[in-house]
């Protein structure tokens, strides 16, 4: 929240900012697809003479760069104090180590 | 078929699928272990950017129904399918944001059974909890059937083995904590699906010669199809209104009424305003204003999703050999579940036009959507079964560990049951017909009881459960009559009629029963009934100071104008 600037005890979300995660996944996909388009069989009879892997790969790289740049330019500030999520007790998964939020 | 499997995936495709699962499970494990404050911050949902909650909101719904059901529908009846978006979703999402959300947010209700219990007491709560649990099991079966379809298309295994393998995959996804990072997964899933379906649509259009090539081919196919195939005319397939092919009425006027009332009002408002799987995304926001904007922001991408799910279905119907044969009245073999059905439209198009690489991206997107969808159904079932049914009615006052064990058993039992409910789903050659039928049984009466109970304080506890029971029974009766051939409505007309009947029966019975039974005192209805809730609980005082593009009403107005334009354009 922008008007919480009085309490300056914040830090940036960093690698766990969802935009960085989107950027990372799209970037990995983009590079792999672009390489597949350059060096693999483009299967032009399927796509109607378009190197679809290459173009999709390039488009995904652009999307990835946009997300990473957005996260870099306007980082999300994580306050020191916030409501931590409750662990969902109905799921048969390893439980969170610390006690759930109040 | 020349090869043993429907889809010929290479190591490259499996690599892309593996990367996606690596991301999702990795985030899940990190979230479980709480390695960073930032993760907790995102999972708690507090003060998340509105575009994130908005995308999570529609992504929670962008599962099996949207992708396979809408493309199947697009292949079968063409453009009228857009009504599921422009009539059947966007107006209800705007209504949710503008009218209902302040009320939910102010009343602090966190689930539908909880609202039912507070508003009407035990009877309505029990009926609602049971019907919700059953609905989740049936819908989990739909997701599982589609997931198994992909597994069997990829690996060429028989259906029943694919079903068991798919069920094991979902169980391990739930167990490994993939669900605990739901908001990350949903947003990632949205981008993967868009990244896969957009090239699929563009390449498909390129193959058929652009939009004009597509319309020419549909016109040609419709005029040459034998009458026995009962294919809708090209005129009907290429214009959204009046949509006889969707509603199943011969008359254009009745068709418009059927779509607007049956789909646009009862089914869609019922779905979007009472579906707490989605509403909870918005409830996690940091203010009433942000909660209201979540579905409204979601409405913008939602408007354009039909172009990447329905159009590929339409292309598939004129480009893929088996689909052309099916639509021409034949029964080609080789689909994901034996004979080719409309449900296979998207998979077959992927096989024909996507090179290895993009194919893997598309498979990752589909697997992710169905798996997350089924996991959400199972988890919702689990919550309602353990707490709303078992704890409240069967074994009270046991330890937390006890209910946790019950929850684990419920998860496994639900997965096993879903293997059987998947068999029912596989009996429908267009899964959309089945889903709309289910929504008619469960959501339409619920919406009627919900909305009447919210706005009419005289409505009594007895009316609450009587309306629900007889609303559902009347929808089942209409569906059985349609199945027996007494009512003859092809397409999804029978489902729309069943839903409308359930709504009307529920409202009528609730009013009659309310007039002869005793209402709850007004003091117990604060926060549950509109007229008993103070106005200041419903507005956000900060919103007036925001610029117009961040306020609820102007945003909703723009979305509404855009959807009207889209309706005229197509």
XYZ file of C-alpha atoms in Angstrom:
672
model
C 0.000 0.000 0.000
C 1.442 3.305 -1.043
C 0.325 5.280 1.994
C 2.228 2.973 4.376
C 5.433 4.839 3.638
C 5.644 6.014 7.254
C 6.722 2.510 8.255
C 9.795 2.147 6.081
C 10.544 -1.373 7.275
C 10.030 -3.062 3.938
C 12.134 -5.135 1.556
C 11.687 -6.070 -2.071
C 9.982 -9.249 -3.142
C 12.966 -10.166 -5.322
C 13.037 -13.557 -7.018
C 9.640 -14.461 -5.591
C 7.917 -11.501 -7.191
C 5.363 -13.235 -9.397
C 6.493 -11.121 -12.377
C 9.999 -12.535 -12.103
C 8.619 -16.057 -12.002
C 6.451 -15.432 -15.065
C 9.432 -13.806 -16.789
C 11.702 -16.737 -15.951
C 9.297 -19.402 -17.218
C 8.403 -17.498 -20.385
C 12.092 -16.738 -20.990
C 13.147 -20.389 -20.643
C 10.327 -21.469 -22.935
C 11.139 -18.718 -25.425
C 14.824 -19.608 -25.677
C 14.127 -23.335 -26.019
C 11.484 -22.773 -28.702
C 13.641 -20.296 -30.622
C 16.560 -22.763 -30.581
C 14.228 -25.543 -31.690
C 13.064 -23.271 -34.504
C 16.622 -22.513 -35.592
C 18.155 -25.959 -35.330
C 15.251 -28.399 -35.275
C 12.863 -29.541 -37.961
C 10.401 -26.640 -38.412
C 7.773 -29.042 -39.865
C 6.639 -26.478 -42.397
C 4.000 -28.784 -43.897
C 2.137 -28.681 -40.561
C 2.304 -24.961 -39.978
C 1.791 -23.773 -43.548
C 5.339 -22.513 -44.218
C 5.836 -20.549 -41.005
C 8.635 -21.338 -38.590
C 6.197 -21.363 -35.678
C 8.674 -22.449 -33.004
C 11.050 -19.617 -33.869
C 8.415 -16.892 -33.933
C 6.659 -18.070 -30.789
C 10.022 -18.359 -29.088
C 10.961 -14.797 -29.998
C 7.570 -13.494 -28.870
C 7.935 -15.269 -25.525
C 11.410 -13.800 -25.045
C 9.949 -10.325 -25.598
C 7.190 -11.045 -23.050
C 9.780 -12.354 -20.595
C 11.963 -9.269 -20.954
C 8.921 -7.045 -20.466
C 7.966 -8.801 -17.225
C 11.493 -8.804 -15.866
C 11.918 -5.122 -16.734
C 8.584 -4.256 -15.131
C 9.576 -6.054 -11.928
C 12.935 -4.275 -11.979
C 11.508 -0.810 -12.580
C 8.625 -0.993 -10.103
C 9.575 -3.489 -7.425
C 6.923 -4.714 -4.983
C 7.704 -3.760 -1.420
C 7.029 -6.471 1.131
C 6.245 -5.007 4.538
C 7.805 -6.606 7.609
C 4.383 -7.183 9.115
C 1.557 -8.725 7.160
C -1.089 -11.423 7.595
C 0.576 -14.730 6.966
C -1.551 -17.296 5.151
C -3.120 -20.154 7.058
C -2.017 -23.608 6.197
C -4.915 -25.508 4.717
C -5.409 -28.391 7.154
C -7.502 -30.366 4.691
C -4.613 -31.180 2.401
C -2.536 -34.287 3.000
C 0.727 -32.505 2.382
C 3.736 -31.788 4.589
C 2.629 -29.244 7.144
C 4.100 -25.816 7.555
C 6.748 -25.794 10.266
C 5.600 -22.720 12.138
C 2.187 -22.223 13.725
C -0.501 -20.767 11.447
C -1.442 -17.101 11.504
C -3.738 -15.845 14.187
C -3.795 -44.319 -37.510
C -0.253 -44.637 -38.735
C 1.336 -44.398 -35.291
C 0.245 -46.032 -32.057
C -0.410 -42.764 -30.255
C -2.723 -39.929 -31.139
C -0.043 -37.322 -30.502
C 3.544 -37.912 -31.477
C 5.512 -36.152 -28.761
C 9.314 -35.982 -28.839
C 11.853 -35.497 -26.061
C 11.598 -31.748 -26.664
C 7.894 -31.736 -25.793
C 8.484 -33.772 -22.651
C 11.244 -31.339 -21.678
C 8.834 -28.381 -21.870
C 6.227 -30.278 -19.829
C 8.884 -31.212 -17.270
C 10.033 -27.585 -16.945
C 6.502 -26.476 -16.145
C 6.057 -29.133 -13.480
C 9.467 -28.292 -12.109
C 8.374 -24.671 -11.673
C 5.010 -25.500 -10.130
C 6.235 -28.172 -7.723
C 9.304 -26.107 -6.873
C 7.145 -23.141 -5.873
C 4.839 -25.504 -3.968
C 7.697 -26.960 -1.951
C 9.173 -23.521 -1.258
C 5.770 -22.296 -0.137
C 5.403 -25.263 2.215
C 8.784 -24.601 3.729
C 8.307 -20.835 3.789
C 11.807 -20.125 2.575
C 11.054 -16.461 2.005
C 8.817 -13.788 3.438
C 7.956 -12.815 -0.109
C 6.215 -16.124 -0.727
C 4.040 -15.711 2.337
C 3.281 -12.213 1.206
C 2.044 -13.417 -2.163
C 0.129 -16.372 -0.788
C -1.613 -14.295 1.831
C -2.987 -12.259 -1.049
C -2.912 -9.034 0.953
C -2.344 -5.957 -1.203
C -1.497 -8.035 -4.220
C -1.626 -5.982 -7.421
C -5.118 -6.071 -8.872
C -3.971 -7.594 -12.173
C -2.673 -10.628 -10.275
C -5.918 -11.332 -8.424
C -7.844 -10.560 -11.607
C -5.862 -13.103 -13.635
C -6.031 -15.681 -10.836
C -9.778 -15.118 -10.756
C -10.318 -16.079 -14.404
C -7.530 -18.645 -14.428
C -9.293 -20.590 -11.679
C -12.085 -20.953 -14.226
C -9.899 -21.439 -17.325
C -9.792 -25.197 -16.951
C -11.326 -28.153 -18.642
C -14.656 -26.424 -19.203
C -13.199 -23.482 -20.985
C -10.539 -25.125 -23.058
C -11.916 -28.491 -24.118
C -15.618 -27.755 -23.653
C -15.566 -24.466 -25.535
C -13.427 -25.770 -28.371
C -15.699 -28.838 -28.638
C -18.651 -26.479 -28.761
C -16.902 -24.278 -31.320
C -16.291 -27.297 -33.534
C -19.892 -28.461 -33.227
C -21.904 -25.243 -33.453
C -19.446 -22.461 -34.241
C -19.629 -18.848 -33.151
C -22.766 -18.967 -30.937
C -20.429 -20.492 -28.334
C -19.189 -16.957 -27.635
C -22.371 -16.465 -25.610
C -20.701 -18.418 -22.829
C -18.307 -15.505 -22.569
C -20.092 -12.375 -23.689
C -23.526 -13.201 -22.275
C -22.735 -16.056 -19.921
C -19.749 -14.652 -18.057
C -18.855 -10.990 -18.468
C -22.195 -9.473 -17.314
C -22.260 -11.780 -14.288
C -18.665 -10.914 -13.426
C -19.512 -7.216 -13.586
C -22.619 -7.805 -11.458
C -20.504 -9.697 -8.952
C -18.050 -6.815 -8.758
C -20.574 -3.996 -8.625
C -23.428 -5.430 -6.524
C -22.531 -8.661 -4.738
C -18.911 -8.206 -3.725
C -19.407 -5.384 -1.226
C -22.006 -7.544 0.442
C -19.811 -10.654 0.642
C -16.893 -8.617 1.809
C -18.925 -6.830 4.479
C -20.707 -9.942 5.756
C -17.423 -11.814 6.205
C -18.988 -15.004 4.880
C -16.248 -17.285 3.603
C -18.159 -20.145 1.977
C -21.565 -20.927 0.555
C -22.433 -23.589 3.160
C -21.430 -21.090 5.848
C -23.811 -18.486 4.453
C -26.564 -21.106 4.271
C -25.995 -22.119 7.890
C -26.076 -18.557 9.208
C -28.993 -17.480 7.078
C -31.233 -20.574 7.184
C -29.831 -22.974 9.796
C -29.320 -26.722 9.676
C -31.725 -27.878 6.944
C -30.468 -25.693 4.111
C -26.887 -26.150 5.272
C -27.115 -29.945 5.142
C -28.807 -29.971 1.735
C -26.323 -27.474 0.337
C -23.256 -29.218 1.762
C -24.313 -32.589 0.355
C -25.181 -31.209 -3.058
C -21.941 -29.212 -3.167
C -19.903 -32.293 -2.290
C -21.642 -34.392 -4.944
C -21.182 -31.642 -7.544
C -17.450 -31.447 -6.811
C -17.078 -35.212 -7.267
C -18.911 -35.116 -10.594
C -16.928 -32.131 -11.897
C -13.668 -33.729 -10.703
C -14.685 -36.648 -12.908
C -14.921 -34.311 -15.907
C -11.438 -32.946 -15.286
C -10.072 -36.443 -14.734
C -11.661 -37.742 -17.935
C -10.034 -34.937 -19.921
C -6.689 -35.425 -18.210
C -6.845 -39.154 -18.950
C -7.700 -38.263 -22.549
C -4.412 -36.402 -22.884
C -2.435 -39.151 -21.163
C -3.923 -41.735 -23.465
C -3.404 -39.522 -26.539
C 0.244 -39.074 -25.605
C 1.111 -42.579 -24.568
C -1.486 -44.640 -26.368
C -2.623 -46.443 -23.231
C -6.126 -47.857 -22.777
C -8.585 -45.490 -21.136
C -8.884 -47.206 -17.777
C -5.122 -47.312 -17.244
C -4.877 -43.662 -18.303
C -7.622 -42.792 -15.783
C -5.754 -44.455 -12.927
C -2.440 -42.874 -13.953
C -4.082 -39.437 -14.210
C -5.628 -39.918 -10.766
C -2.221 -40.805 -9.335
C -0.738 -37.678 -10.957
C -3.382 -35.473 -9.327
C -2.943 -37.114 -5.931
C 0.800 -36.531 -6.047
C 0.266 -32.933 -7.137
C -1.989 -32.335 -4.120
C 0.413 -34.150 -1.800
C 3.541 -32.384 -3.005
C 1.998 -29.048 -2.204
C 1.388 -27.762 -5.691
C -1.966 -26.467 -4.505
C -0.598 -24.437 -1.640
C 0.895 -21.986 -4.116
C -2.408 -21.761 -5.981
C -2.166 -18.084 -6.832
C 1.273 -18.488 -8.439
C 0.139 -21.558 -10.324
C -2.985 -19.942 -11.634
C -1.222 -16.900 -12.995
C 1.561 -19.022 -14.536
C -1.006 -21.386 -15.996
C -2.812 -18.463 -17.600
C 0.329 -17.346 -19.429
C 1.279 -20.865 -20.533
C -2.206 -21.479 -21.921
C -2.288 -18.167 -23.755
C 1.251 -18.754 -25.049
C 0.180 -22.139 -26.403
C -3.274 -21.379 -27.759
C -2.425 -18.108 -29.510
C 0.079 -19.709 -31.940
C -2.318 -22.652 -32.364
C -5.052 -20.244 -33.469
C -2.782 -18.216 -35.733
C -1.215 -21.255 -37.402
C -4.644 -22.826 -37.802
C -5.967 -19.663 -39.437
C -2.908 -19.594 -41.683
C -3.617 -23.161 -42.771
C -7.266 -22.533 -43.669
C -6.498 -19.256 -45.458
C -7.359 -16.673 -42.824
C -10.786 -15.756 -41.459
C -12.356 -15.617 -44.909
C -10.921 -19.035 -45.724
C -12.434 -20.363 -42.506
C -15.893 -18.948 -43.221
C -15.761 -20.279 -46.807
C -14.840 -23.748 -45.610
C -17.545 -23.765 -42.912
C -20.143 -22.629 -45.446
C -19.066 -25.313 -47.878
C -19.024 -28.045 -45.218
C -22.444 -27.045 -43.878
C -24.077 -27.085 -47.323
C -22.583 -30.414 -48.325
C -23.263 -32.238 -45.043
C -26.031 -34.846 -45.225
C -29.271 -33.932 -43.429
C -28.836 -36.905 -41.092
C -25.750 -35.251 -39.573
C -27.981 -32.406 -38.264
C -25.259 -29.814 -38.787
C -26.274 -26.219 -38.062
C -26.441 -24.003 -41.139
C -23.436 -21.848 -41.988
C -25.560 -18.789 -41.246
C -26.071 -20.050 -37.682
C -22.483 -21.183 -37.232
C -20.991 -17.861 -38.265
C -23.192 -15.425 -36.359
C -23.452 -15.303 -32.602
C -27.120 -14.245 -32.605
C -29.794 -15.576 -32.517
C -27.878 -18.764 -31.744
C -30.456 -21.465 -32.454
C -27.661 -24.029 -32.682
C -26.720 -23.311 -29.085
C -30.174 -23.095 -27.528
C -31.772 -25.754 -29.682
C -34.930 -23.724 -30.412
C -36.096 -23.371 -34.019
C -37.439 -19.879 -33.386
C -34.896 -17.086 -33.259
C -36.866 -15.163 -30.619
C -37.204 -18.146 -28.275
C -33.539 -18.815 -28.777
C -32.579 -15.293 -27.728
C -34.839 -15.557 -24.665
C -33.363 -18.970 -23.836
C -29.813 -17.678 -24.073
C -30.428 -14.464 -22.178
C -32.528 -15.944 -19.365
C -31.267 -19.538 -19.181
C -27.588 -18.981 -19.859
C -27.098 -15.275 -19.275
C -29.137 -14.974 -16.100
C -29.731 -18.233 -14.250
C -26.703 -20.327 -15.176
C -24.157 -17.586 -15.411
C -25.178 -15.460 -12.440
C -25.628 -18.695 -10.510
C -22.146 -19.840 -11.428
C -20.208 -16.630 -10.954
C -21.938 -15.252 -7.891
C -22.075 -18.456 -5.837
C -18.839 -20.109 -6.914
C -16.584 -19.489 -3.995
C -13.617 -21.196 -5.588
C -13.403 -18.028 -7.653
C -14.947 -15.520 -5.276
C -12.309 -16.314 -2.682
C -9.602 -14.951 -4.974
C -11.273 -11.585 -4.710
C -12.027 -11.910 -1.001
C -8.297 -12.062 -0.268
C -7.845 -8.474 -1.455
C -6.941 -5.699 0.915
C -10.067 -3.552 0.556
C -13.653 -3.637 -0.647
C -12.525 -1.576 -3.600
C -9.852 -4.105 -4.631
C -12.242 -7.017 -4.075
C -14.813 -5.374 -6.338
C -12.275 -4.669 -9.044
C -10.960 -8.254 -9.172
C -13.810 -9.753 -11.238
C -14.069 -6.570 -13.292
C -10.397 -6.655 -14.242
C -10.807 -10.367 -14.934
C -13.631 -9.530 -17.340
C -11.261 -7.827 -19.790
C -9.094 -10.856 -20.676
C -12.192 -13.047 -20.364
C -13.748 -11.197 -23.305
C -10.932 -12.213 -25.619
C -10.464 -15.826 -24.546
C -13.118 -17.040 -27.030
C -10.774 -16.104 -29.861
C -8.180 -18.620 -28.700
C -10.529 -21.440 -27.636
C -13.597 -21.291 -29.915
C -11.836 -20.319 -33.142
C -9.407 -23.305 -32.917
C -12.445 -25.558 -32.462
C -14.045 -24.103 -35.588
C -10.785 -24.507 -37.521
C -10.451 -28.081 -36.316
C -13.902 -28.894 -37.693
C -12.856 -27.944 -41.243
C -9.161 -28.869 -41.205
C -8.785 -32.136 -39.301
C -9.765 -35.217 -41.303
C -11.515 -37.006 -38.424
C -13.445 -33.889 -37.368
C -14.661 -33.266 -40.937
C -15.806 -36.872 -41.036
C -17.534 -36.572 -37.627
C -19.341 -33.389 -38.539
C -20.377 -34.956 -41.833
C -22.245 -37.629 -39.891
C -19.534 -40.295 -39.779
C -18.119 -42.106 -36.750
C -14.344 -41.963 -37.210
C -12.272 -43.986 -34.756
C -9.062 -42.998 -33.013
C -10.086 -40.331 -30.521
C -8.829 -40.002 -26.977
C -11.616 -42.287 -25.694
C -12.207 -44.682 -28.592
C -14.316 -43.042 -31.288
C -13.543 -39.442 -32.160
C -15.868 -36.967 -30.428
C -16.073 -33.184 -30.455
C -14.051 -33.195 -27.234
C -11.052 -34.232 -29.325
C -11.233 -31.118 -31.539
C -8.370 -29.297 -29.876
C -6.083 -32.306 -29.425
C -6.487 -33.297 -33.070
C -5.792 -29.769 -34.267
C -2.661 -29.680 -32.109
C -1.556 -32.961 -33.696
C -2.060 -31.600 -37.202
C -0.601 -28.105 -37.009
C 1.848 -27.802 -34.113
C 5.520 -28.695 -34.620
C 7.332 -30.513 -31.796
C 8.226 -27.841 -29.290
C 5.035 -25.828 -29.481
C 3.242 -29.138 -29.073
C 4.962 -29.606 -25.719
C 3.979 -26.114 -24.632
C 0.346 -26.862 -25.479
C 0.429 -30.201 -23.656
C 1.932 -28.525 -20.585
C -0.845 -25.914 -20.597
C -3.623 -28.473 -20.900
C -2.192 -30.843 -18.294
C -1.716 -27.926 -15.920
C -5.268 -26.677 -16.342
C -6.995 -30.024 -15.847
C -4.766 -31.094 -13.013
C -5.208 -27.834 -11.137
C -8.948 -27.944 -11.847
C -9.376 -31.438 -10.470
C -7.136 -30.698 -7.497
C -9.325 -27.681 -6.682
C -12.489 -29.829 -6.889
C -10.993 -32.486 -4.627
C -9.787 -29.922 -2.137
C -13.191 -28.204 -2.056
C -14.881 -31.574 -1.559
C -12.455 -32.344 1.204
C -13.157 -29.132 3.110
C -16.921 -29.505 2.907
C -16.832 -33.211 3.739
C -14.477 -32.946 6.719
C -15.833 -29.815 8.322
C -19.345 -29.115 7.049
C -20.541 -32.720 7.059
C -18.355 -34.967 9.195
C -17.524 -32.564 12.010
C -20.924 -30.899 12.211
C -23.202 -33.888 11.804
C -21.289 -37.103 12.466
C -18.373 -36.748 14.904
C -18.232 -33.521 16.858
C -15.474 -32.384 19.188
C -12.564 -34.526 18.135
C -8.942 -33.394 17.889
C -7.521 -31.488 14.938
C -5.434 -34.535 14.055
C -8.583 -36.584 13.809
C -10.141 -34.258 11.225
C -6.838 -34.075 9.382
C -6.891 -37.864 9.044
C -10.499 -37.731 7.876
C -9.437 -35.120 5.340
C -6.659 -37.355 4.001
C -9.013 -40.293 3.668
C -11.562 -38.011 1.977
C -8.930 -36.894 -0.549
C -8.066 -40.443 -1.488
C -11.713 -41.535 -1.533
C -12.669 -38.551 -3.700
C -9.920 -39.386 -6.194
C -11.096 -42.992 -6.428
C -14.725 -41.916 -6.807
C -13.680 -39.467 -9.529
C -12.372 -42.413 -11.570
C -15.959 -43.642 -11.655
C -17.635 -40.275 -12.218
C -15.180 -39.815 -15.108
C -16.950 -42.729 -16.790
C -20.188 -40.721 -16.760
C -18.414 -37.719 -18.296
C -16.939 -39.919 -21.025
C -20.438 -40.930 -22.056
C -21.058 -37.420 -23.385
C -19.536 -36.656 -26.776
C -19.549 -32.919 -25.996
C -18.482 -32.429 -22.408
C -20.055 -28.955 -22.362
C -23.552 -30.465 -22.511
C -22.770 -32.497 -19.405
C -21.259 -29.607 -17.470
C -24.153 -27.263 -18.192
C -26.524 -30.011 -17.070
C -24.650 -30.309 -13.775
C -24.645 -26.543 -13.274
C -28.398 -26.593 -13.835
C -28.837 -29.206 -11.095
C -26.621 -27.581 -8.530
C -25.965 -23.907 -9.227
C -29.347 -22.725 -10.467
C -31.376 -23.606 -7.327
C -28.525 -22.438 -5.129
C -28.470 -19.062 -6.854
C -32.258 -18.736 -6.476
C -32.174 -19.488 -2.734
C -29.100 -17.343 -2.258
C -30.403 -14.249 -3.989
C -33.891 -14.483 -2.470
C -32.431 -15.051 0.987
C -30.142 -12.075 0.561
C -32.755 -9.585 -0.525
C -35.938 -10.805 1.216
C -35.725 -10.895 4.990
C -39.081 -12.642 5.328
C -37.675 -15.840 3.742
C -37.771 -18.599 6.371
C -35.349 -21.424 7.281
C -37.843 -24.047 6.078
C -38.141 -22.279 2.721
C -34.357 -22.427 2.441
C -34.069 -26.199 2.283
C -37.417 -26.864 0.587
C -36.462 -24.558 -2.304
C -33.066 -26.180 -2.749
C -34.385 -29.742 -2.686
C -37.268 -29.199 -5.077
C -35.288 -26.880 -7.350
C -32.667 -29.591 -7.857
C -35.316 -32.317 -8.243
C -37.169 -30.290 -10.878
C -33.962 -29.762 -12.869
C -33.259 -33.505 -12.723
C -36.828 -34.186 -13.843
C -36.456 -31.884 -16.872
C -33.131 -33.516 -17.739
C -34.632 -37.028 -17.534
C -37.609 -35.961 -19.664
C -35.169 -34.582 -22.237
C -33.124 -37.786 -22.107
C -36.297 -39.835 -22.616
C -37.129 -37.735 -25.661
C -40.276 -36.092 -24.233
C -38.630 -32.670 -24.566
C -36.675 -32.353 -27.777
C -33.957 -29.710 -27.536
C -30.571 -30.359 -29.112
C -27.469 -28.386 -28.186
C -27.461 -27.095 -24.628
C -31.138 -26.083 -24.760
C -32.213 -28.854 -22.387
C -29.630 -27.741 -19.835
C -30.805 -24.115 -20.107
C -34.426 -25.220 -19.677
C -33.554 -27.412 -16.674
C -31.685 -24.537 -15.045
C -34.505 -22.070 -15.680
C -37.075 -24.536 -14.319
C -35.010 -25.119 -11.205
C -34.728 -21.371 -10.663
C -38.439 -20.706 -11.090
C -39.520 -23.716 -8.967
C -37.078 -22.747 -6.240
C -38.259 -19.111 -6.106
C -41.966 -20.030 -6.240
C -41.746 -22.712 -3.543
C -39.564 -20.534 -1.332
C -42.088 -17.700 -1.478
C -45.060 -19.993 -0.766
C -43.334 -21.838 2.079
C -42.050 -18.562 3.574
C -45.560 -17.164 3.777
C -46.778 -20.064 5.932
C -43.712 -20.605 8.156
C -41.974 -18.484 10.762
C -39.080 -16.196 9.723
C -35.917 -15.606 11.734
C -35.924 -12.441 13.872
C -34.394 -9.433 12.111
C -31.671 -9.145 14.760
C -30.114 -12.431 13.548
C -29.965 -11.266 9.946
C -27.471 -8.418 10.143
C -24.808 -8.889 7.493
C -26.827 -11.687 5.879
C -29.745 -9.784 4.379
C -29.269 -6.652 2.325
C -31.839 -4.484 4.108
C -30.470 -5.397 7.553
C -26.868 -4.518 6.700
C -25.659 -0.973 7.399
C -24.850 0.970 4.200
C -21.452 2.107 5.425
C -20.338 -1.556 5.495
C -20.786 -1.700 1.739
C -18.597 1.101 0.430
C -14.920 1.883 0.465
C -14.395 5.488 1.629
C -11.015 5.715 -0.119
C -12.299 4.936 -3.567
C -13.705 8.365 -4.401
C -10.193 9.802 -4.240
C -8.763 7.436 -6.851
C -8.374 8.349 -10.534
C -11.279 7.179 -12.690
C -9.431 4.225 -14.204
C -8.970 2.731 -10.752
C -12.585 3.069 -9.676
C -15.058 0.185 -9.865
C -17.975 1.727 -11.710
C -16.100 3.396 -14.613
C -14.109 0.179 -15.187
C -17.305 -1.878 -15.192
C -18.847 0.587 -17.635
C -15.949 0.223 -20.070
C -16.097 -3.575 -19.851
C -19.840 -3.509 -20.514
C -19.440 -1.204 -23.517
C -16.721 -3.434 -24.962
C -18.809 -6.565 -24.626
C -21.775 -4.883 -26.323
C -19.512 -3.893 -29.221
C -18.238 -7.478 -29.497
C -21.818 -8.769 -29.588
C -22.624 -6.486 -32.501
C -19.397 -7.224 -34.348
C -19.892 -11.010 -34.471
